[in-house]
Short mmCIF file of C-alpha atoms in Angstrom, two decimals:
data_model
loop_
_atom_site.label_atom_id
_atom_site.label_comp_id
_atom_site.label_asym_id
_atom_site.label_seq_id
_atom_site.Cartn_x
_atom_site.Cartn_y
_atom_site.Cartn_z
CA MET F 2 -82.26 -8.14 -51.83
CA SER F 3 -85.48 -6.95 -53.41
CA PRO F 4 -85.63 -6.60 -57.20
CA PRO F 5 -87.35 -3.53 -58.65
CA ALA F 6 -91.12 -3.54 -58.47
CA ALA F 7 -93.23 -2.22 -61.31
CA THR F 8 -96.12 -1.09 -59.11
CA GLU F 9 -96.30 0.75 -55.82
CA ALA F 10 -96.35 -1.73 -52.96
CA ARG F 11 -99.08 -1.44 -50.33
CA LEU F 12 -96.68 -2.38 -47.55
CA LYS F 13 -93.11 -1.05 -47.51
CA VAL F 14 -90.79 -2.25 -44.76
CA GLY F 15 -87.24 -1.23 -43.99
CA PHE F 16 -85.10 -3.68 -42.00
CA LEU F 17 -82.26 -2.23 -39.96
CA LEU F 18 -79.89 -5.03 -38.94
CA LEU F 19 -77.77 -4.44 -35.85
CA ARG F 20 -74.46 -6.17 -35.24
CA ASP F 21 -74.86 -9.81 -34.09
CA PHE F 22 -78.57 -9.75 -34.95
CA THR F 23 -80.53 -12.99 -34.66
CA LEU F 24 -81.15 -14.54 -38.05
CA LEU F 25 -84.36 -16.48 -37.34
CA PRO F 26 -86.72 -13.58 -36.54
CA PHE F 27 -85.35 -11.55 -39.45
CA ALA F 28 -85.65 -14.44 -41.92
CA GLY F 29 -89.10 -15.41 -40.67
CA PHE F 30 -90.39 -11.85 -40.95
CA VAL F 31 -88.98 -11.41 -44.45
CA ASP F 32 -90.39 -14.74 -45.65
CA VAL F 33 -93.90 -13.83 -44.53
CA LEU F 34 -93.62 -10.59 -46.53
CA ARG F 35 -92.14 -12.43 -49.52
CA LEU F 36 -94.88 -15.03 -49.66
CA ALA F 37 -97.66 -12.52 -49.06
CA ALA F 38 -96.38 -10.13 -51.73
CA ASP F 39 -96.93 -12.33 -54.78
CA GLU F 40 -98.82 -15.34 -56.10
CA GLY F 41 -97.51 -18.71 -54.97
CA ASP F 42 -93.86 -18.46 -53.98
CA ARG F 43 -92.67 -16.43 -56.96
CA SER F 44 -91.18 -13.90 -54.52
CA ARG F 45 -91.79 -10.76 -56.57
CA PRO F 46 -92.20 -7.69 -54.31
CA ILE F 47 -95.55 -6.63 -55.73
CA ALA F 48 -97.95 -6.12 -52.82
CA ALA F 49 -95.14 -5.76 -50.28
CA ARG F 50 -91.61 -4.45 -50.64
CA TRP F 51 -88.68 -4.68 -48.25
CA THR F 52 -85.28 -3.05 -48.01
CA ILE F 53 -82.38 -4.32 -45.91
CA MET F 54 -80.24 -1.63 -44.30
CA THR F 55 -77.20 -1.36 -42.07
CA ALA F 56 -75.82 1.76 -40.47
CA ASP F 57 -72.93 2.03 -42.93
CA GLY F 58 -74.31 0.08 -45.89
CA ARG F 59 -71.74 -2.68 -45.38
CA PRO F 60 -72.40 -6.39 -44.69
CA VAL F 61 -73.30 -7.25 -41.12
CA ARG F 62 -72.65 -10.42 -39.16
CA ALA F 63 -75.54 -12.34 -37.59
CA SER F 64 -75.15 -14.00 -34.20
CA CYS F 65 -74.75 -17.38 -35.94
CA GLY F 66 -71.83 -16.10 -38.02
CA THR F 67 -73.68 -15.64 -41.31
CA ARG F 68 -72.99 -12.33 -43.04
CA VAL F 69 -75.84 -10.49 -44.75
CA THR F 70 -75.26 -7.91 -47.48
CA PRO F 71 -77.70 -4.99 -47.21
CA ASP F 72 -79.41 -3.15 -50.02
CA ASP F 73 -78.23 0.20 -48.70
CA GLY F 74 -77.26 2.30 -45.75
CA LEU F 75 -79.84 4.29 -43.81
CA ARG F 76 -82.51 5.42 -46.27
CA ALA F 77 -84.96 8.26 -45.64
CA PRO F 78 -87.50 6.99 -43.07
CA ARG F 79 -90.51 8.45 -44.87
CA GLY F 80 -90.06 5.90 -47.64
CA PHE F 81 -91.27 3.12 -45.34
CA ASP F 82 -94.53 2.16 -43.67
CA TYR F 83 -92.51 0.46 -40.92
CA ILE F 84 -88.88 0.31 -39.90
CA VAL F 85 -88.02 -3.01 -38.28
CA VAL F 86 -84.91 -3.01 -36.10
CA VAL F 87 -83.44 -6.48 -35.60
CA GLY F 88 -81.33 -7.03 -32.49
CA GLY F 89 -79.48 -10.02 -31.13
CA LEU F 90 -76.50 -10.54 -28.83
CA ILE F 91 -76.24 -7.88 -26.14
CA HIS F 92 -73.23 -8.98 -24.11
CA GLN F 93 -70.57 -8.41 -26.79
CA GLY F 94 -70.35 -4.63 -26.42
CA PRO F 95 -72.41 -1.89 -28.15
CA VAL F 96 -74.53 -3.27 -30.98
CA GLN F 97 -75.66 -0.06 -32.64
CA ALA F 98 -73.22 1.73 -34.89
CA PRO F 99 -72.94 5.54 -34.81
CA GLY F 100 -75.97 7.19 -36.34
CA VAL F 101 -78.50 4.47 -35.51
CA LEU F 102 -80.10 6.21 -32.53
CA SER F 103 -80.40 9.55 -34.32
CA TYR F 104 -81.86 7.78 -37.36
CA LEU F 105 -84.51 6.11 -35.24
CA ARG F 106 -85.36 9.42 -33.57
CA GLU F 107 -85.70 10.96 -37.04
CA ALA F 108 -88.03 8.14 -38.09
CA ALA F 109 -90.15 8.57 -34.97
CA ALA F 110 -90.38 12.32 -35.54
CA ALA F 111 -91.55 11.61 -39.08
CA GLY F 112 -94.34 9.41 -37.73
CA VAL F 113 -92.95 6.14 -39.09
CA PRO F 114 -93.91 3.20 -36.83
CA LEU F 115 -90.90 1.43 -35.34
CA VAL F 116 -90.69 -2.30 -34.70
CA GLY F 117 -88.14 -3.83 -32.33
CA LEU F 118 -87.40 -7.53 -32.86
CA CYS F 119 -85.60 -9.53 -30.21
CA THR F 120 -83.24 -7.29 -28.22
CA ALA F 121 -83.80 -4.28 -30.49
CA VAL F 122 -86.15 -3.09 -27.75
CA PHE F 123 -82.95 -2.13 -25.86
CA THR F 124 -82.01 0.13 -28.77
CA LEU F 125 -85.45 1.76 -28.93
CA ILE F 126 -85.30 2.47 -25.19
CA ASP F 127 -81.73 3.76 -25.52
CA ALA F 128 -82.96 6.17 -28.19
CA GLY F 129 -85.57 7.50 -25.77
CA LEU F 130 -88.46 6.27 -27.92
CA MET F 131 -90.27 4.03 -25.41
CA ARG F 132 -91.09 6.55 -22.68
CA GLU F 133 -94.50 5.83 -21.16
CA ARG F 134 -94.97 2.99 -23.64
CA GLN F 135 -95.36 -0.70 -22.92
CA CYS F 136 -92.65 -2.91 -24.35
CA CYS F 137 -92.15 -6.63 -24.84
CA VAL F 138 -88.96 -8.58 -24.25
CA SER F 139 -88.05 -12.25 -24.40
CA TRP F 140 -88.25 -14.05 -21.06
CA TYR F 141 -84.57 -14.84 -21.52
CA HIS F 142 -83.58 -11.16 -21.51
CA TYR F 143 -86.16 -9.87 -19.04
CA TRP F 144 -83.71 -9.31 -16.19
CA ASP F 145 -81.08 -7.92 -18.57
CA LEU F 146 -83.52 -5.21 -19.59
CA VAL F 147 -84.64 -4.48 -16.03
CA LYS F 148 -81.01 -4.13 -14.97
CA ALA F 149 -80.11 -1.88 -17.91
CA PHE F 150 -83.24 0.26 -17.71
CA PRO F 151 -84.69 0.13 -14.17
CA GLU F 152 -87.23 2.81 -15.05
CA VAL F 153 -88.88 0.50 -17.62
CA THR F 154 -91.36 -2.24 -16.73
CA PRO F 155 -91.30 -4.70 -19.66
CA VAL F 156 -93.68 -7.58 -20.24
CA ALA F 157 -92.47 -11.08 -21.02
CA ASP F 158 -95.79 -12.90 -20.87
CA ARG F 159 -96.73 -12.43 -24.54
CA LEU F 160 -95.24 -12.66 -28.03
CA PHE F 161 -95.44 -9.01 -29.02
CA VAL F 162 -96.87 -5.73 -27.83
CA VAL F 163 -98.39 -2.97 -29.95
CA ASP F 164 -98.39 0.45 -28.27
CA GLY F 165 -99.26 3.07 -30.85
CA PRO F 166 -96.41 3.56 -33.34
CA ARG F 167 -94.11 1.29 -31.32
CA ILE F 168 -94.21 -2.48 -31.71
CA THR F 169 -91.89 -4.74 -29.77
CA CYS F 170 -91.55 -8.49 -30.21
CA ALA F 171 -89.83 -11.15 -28.11
CA GLY F 172 -88.20 -12.49 -31.28
CA GLY F 173 -87.75 -16.09 -32.36
CA THR F 174 -90.75 -17.54 -34.14
CA GLY F 175 -92.87 -14.76 -32.64
CA ALA F 176 -91.55 -12.55 -35.46
CA VAL F 177 -93.48 -14.71 -37.93
CA ASP F 178 -96.70 -14.07 -36.01
CA LEU F 179 -96.01 -10.34 -35.89
CA ALA F 180 -95.29 -10.22 -39.63
CA ALA F 181 -98.54 -12.08 -40.32
CA TRP F 182 -100.38 -9.60 -38.10
CA LEU F 183 -99.02 -6.68 -40.15
CA VAL F 184 -99.78 -8.41 -43.45
CA ASP F 185 -103.32 -9.07 -42.27
CA ARG F 186 -103.77 -5.38 -41.52
CA HIS F 187 -102.32 -4.09 -44.80
CA LEU F 188 -102.78 -6.84 -47.40
CA GLY F 189 -105.69 -8.82 -45.97
CA THR F 190 -106.32 -12.03 -44.10
CA ALA F 191 -106.05 -14.19 -47.22
CA ALA F 192 -102.50 -12.99 -47.92
CA ALA F 193 -101.42 -13.61 -44.33
CA ARG F 194 -103.01 -17.06 -44.25
CA LYS F 195 -101.45 -18.04 -47.58
CA ALA F 196 -97.96 -17.03 -46.41
CA LEU F 197 -98.30 -18.98 -43.18
CA HIS F 198 -99.61 -22.08 -44.93
CA ILE F 199 -96.61 -22.14 -47.28
CA LEU F 200 -94.40 -21.83 -44.19
CA VAL F 201 -96.17 -24.92 -42.80
CA SER F 202 -97.90 -22.96 -40.05
CA ASP F 203 -101.48 -23.60 -38.98
CA GLY F 204 -102.07 -19.91 -38.35
CA ALA F 205 -100.83 -16.80 -36.61
CA ARG F 206 -100.75 -16.70 -32.84
CA PRO F 207 -102.32 -13.56 -31.33
CA PRO F 208 -100.10 -10.98 -29.61
CA ASP F 209 -101.08 -12.03 -26.09
CA THR F 210 -100.07 -15.67 -26.60
CA PRO F 211 -97.82 -16.52 -23.62
CA GLN F 212 -94.16 -17.06 -24.30
CA PRO F 213 -92.89 -20.59 -23.56
CA MET F 214 -92.14 -21.19 -19.91
CA ASP F 215 -88.59 -21.10 -18.59
CA ILE F 216 -89.35 -21.65 -14.93
CA ALA F 217 -89.67 -24.98 -13.17
CA THR F 218 -93.12 -26.49 -12.80
CA GLY F 219 -92.07 -29.78 -11.27
CA GLY F 220 -91.80 -31.37 -14.69
CA VAL F 221 -95.52 -30.88 -15.29
CA PRO F 222 -96.39 -29.37 -18.70
CA VAL F 223 -98.59 -26.30 -18.34
CA ARG F 224 -101.28 -26.61 -20.98
CA ASP F 225 -103.67 -23.75 -20.23
CA PRO F 226 -102.40 -20.47 -21.78
CA ARG F 227 -104.06 -18.46 -19.00
CA LEU F 228 -102.10 -20.35 -16.39
CA ARG F 229 -98.88 -19.94 -18.36
CA ARG F 230 -99.46 -16.21 -18.42
CA ALA F 231 -100.19 -16.16 -14.68
CA LEU F 232 -96.91 -17.99 -14.02
CA ARG F 233 -95.06 -15.53 -16.21
CA ILE F 234 -96.50 -12.60 -14.25
CA LEU F 235 -95.52 -14.18 -10.94
CA GLU F 236 -92.00 -14.81 -12.19
CA HIS F 237 -91.53 -11.13 -12.98
CA THR F 238 -93.08 -9.71 -9.82
CA LEU F 239 -90.97 -11.53 -7.24
CA ALA F 240 -90.48 -8.51 -4.99
CA THR F 241 -94.16 -7.55 -4.95
CA PRO F 242 -96.25 -10.52 -6.14
CA PRO F 243 -99.90 -9.63 -6.83
CA ARG F 244 -102.62 -11.02 -4.63
CA ALA F 245 -104.61 -13.90 -6.09
CA GLY F 246 -107.57 -11.65 -6.89
CA ASP F 247 -105.41 -9.08 -8.69
CA LEU F 248 -103.58 -11.80 -10.60
CA ALA F 249 -106.89 -13.35 -11.65
CA ARG F 250 -108.17 -10.02 -12.97
CA ARG F 251 -105.01 -9.49 -15.02
CA ILE F 252 -105.66 -12.69 -16.95
CA GLY F 253 -109.45 -12.33 -17.15
CA LEU F 254 -110.51 -14.89 -14.54
CA SER F 255 -112.21 -14.89 -11.18
CA ARG F 256 -110.12 -15.74 -8.13
CA ARG F 257 -111.90 -19.08 -7.80
CA GLN F 258 -111.22 -19.97 -11.45
CA LEU F 259 -107.54 -19.09 -11.02
CA GLU F 260 -107.21 -21.19 -7.88
CA ARG F 261 -108.88 -24.11 -9.66
CA LEU F 262 -106.37 -23.84 -12.53
CA PHE F 263 -103.43 -23.94 -10.12
CA ARG F 264 -104.93 -26.86 -8.23
CA ASP F 265 -105.82 -28.90 -11.31
CA GLU F 266 -102.56 -28.42 -13.23
CA LEU F 267 -99.92 -27.83 -10.53
CA ASN F 268 -101.54 -29.20 -7.38
CA THR F 269 -100.78 -26.00 -5.47
CA THR F 270 -102.15 -22.52 -4.79
CA PRO F 271 -101.13 -19.21 -6.39
CA SER F 272 -99.61 -17.95 -3.13
CA ALA F 273 -97.65 -21.16 -2.51
CA TYR F 274 -96.35 -21.16 -6.08
CA ALA F 275 -95.30 -17.50 -5.81
CA ARG F 276 -93.48 -18.20 -2.54
CA GLY F 277 -91.69 -21.14 -4.16
CA LEU F 278 -90.52 -18.92 -7.03
CA ARG F 279 -89.23 -16.30 -4.60
CA LEU F 280 -87.31 -18.91 -2.64
CA GLN F 281 -85.98 -20.51 -5.82
CA HIS F 282 -84.64 -17.15 -7.00
CA GLY F 283 -83.32 -16.37 -3.52
CA HIS F 284 -81.49 -19.69 -3.36
CA TRP F 285 -79.88 -18.98 -6.73
CA LEU F 286 -78.70 -15.53 -5.56
CA VAL F 287 -77.35 -16.95 -2.30
CA THR F 288 -75.31 -19.65 -4.04
CA ARG F 289 -74.35 -17.81 -7.23
CA SER F 290 -73.86 -14.15 -6.29
CA GLN F 291 -72.10 -12.03 -3.70
CA ARG F 292 -75.18 -9.98 -2.88
CA SER F 293 -75.87 -9.38 0.80
CA PHE F 294 -78.68 -11.41 2.35
CA THR F 295 -80.57 -8.19 3.09
CA GLU F 296 -80.49 -7.23 -0.60
CA ILE F 297 -81.59 -10.71 -1.63
CA ALA F 298 -84.45 -10.65 0.88
CA GLN F 299 -85.70 -7.35 -0.53
CA GLU F 300 -85.43 -8.50 -4.15
CA CYS F 301 -87.36 -11.66 -3.36
CA GLY F 302 -90.16 -9.94 -1.46
CA PHE F 303 -89.30 -10.86 2.13
CA ALA F 304 -89.59 -8.42 5.02
CA ASP F 305 -85.95 -8.69 6.05
CA ALA F 306 -82.96 -11.04 6.06
CA SER F 307 -84.25 -12.93 9.10
CA HIS F 308 -87.63 -13.53 7.47
CA PHE F 309 -85.90 -14.74 4.31
CA SER F 310 -83.53 -16.98 6.27
CA ARG F 311 -86.36 -18.76 8.09
CA HIS F 312 -88.24 -19.56 4.89
CA LEU F 313 -85.10 -20.56 2.99
CA LYS F 314 -84.08 -22.95 5.76
CA ALA F 315 -87.56 -24.49 5.81
CA ALA F 316 -87.40 -25.05 2.03
CA TYR F 317 -83.74 -26.08 1.60
CA GLY F 318 -82.78 -27.38 5.03
CA ALA F 319 -80.04 -24.85 5.70
CA THR F 320 -79.54 -21.15 6.39
CA PRO F 321 -78.26 -18.76 3.70
CA GLN F 322 -74.86 -18.67 5.42
CA VAL F 323 -74.51 -22.46 5.28
CA LEU F 324 -75.74 -22.67 1.68
CA ARG F 325 -73.33 -19.96 0.51
CA ALA F 326 -70.39 -21.54 2.32
CA ALA F 327 -71.18 -24.91 0.73
CA ALA F 328 -71.41 -23.31 -2.71
CA ARG F 329 -68.00 -21.68 -2.25
CA ARG F 330 -66.42 -24.97 -1.26
CA GLU F 331 -67.88 -26.74 -4.29
CA SER F 332 -67.05 -23.99 -6.78
CA PRO F 333 -64.83 -21.22 -5.41
CA LEU F 334 -65.12 -19.17 -8.61
CA ALA F 335 -68.93 -19.18 -8.57
CA VAL F 336 -69.41 -17.07 -5.45
CA PRO F 337 -66.63 -14.59 -4.67
CA PRO F 338 -66.23 -13.81 -0.96
CA ALA F 339 -68.35 -10.90 0.22
CA ALA F 340 -69.31 -9.32 3.49
CA ASP F 341 -72.71 -10.57 4.51
#
């Protein structure tokens, strides 16, 4: 809770905590503001001021079980330079209490920039506030978002995305980098650097820093950030993977430079790697879902079920029918029977 400030702060932030919010991005964001707002770590809200809100003004439970007591319920949006919505668990039922969506629409109409941390991007989309805007989501929740909002094309190859008065962040430690970015803009580079140094951070990562990889690379660590971003793009374009030249342009390289990166770090080509990802995802769907093989083929970018079957057999030594039957025998609950 912020104590009264004697002077008008240059950066005023309202935090709206949703049910089961993730504690780390919220705490990291607040600590950057706290350390940037005063000399040393005295924590007085002088240069920056923050207010913690919940929809009903009552304590809210974080995903880790910790309960946080807010300063207030939903305060007038115009009193803030930014409203930061903090999300978290999304599979435990609705996370936003009544009034949250209308409050966010009111804030947007008032011209207050909105920030979505972690899965709060779902809430911003649900409120209709991300139309024709780019949004960022954690790699872990990429497919959750695509399934919930098929009309949205999120990015999961960077830490956060700024699109006008909408800022979305993957969450985790990326929230610290986003907070430092805002402090830099409003309070200066020295304040941002000082806060990060006290937090034992060498410096803020830029928005387009690739998120950590979650896909298999044969156990080989991917060092080059451009290659990590290329892999992220390929992972999220399984149905229609970009050609090598288009992929190279998206990450600021020539096709030859991109092919050299793949060869040097992964000992493969962009097209071969993309095909491997498609087959890996297809194998998972065959053995862990009841989707038809035609649907799986389409989702993984193959012309038809026969085309998919040939490539899957070449990679895994068995047809989709055989692989699914084996998976059912090993774990009957994993793949319910379905008409293929």
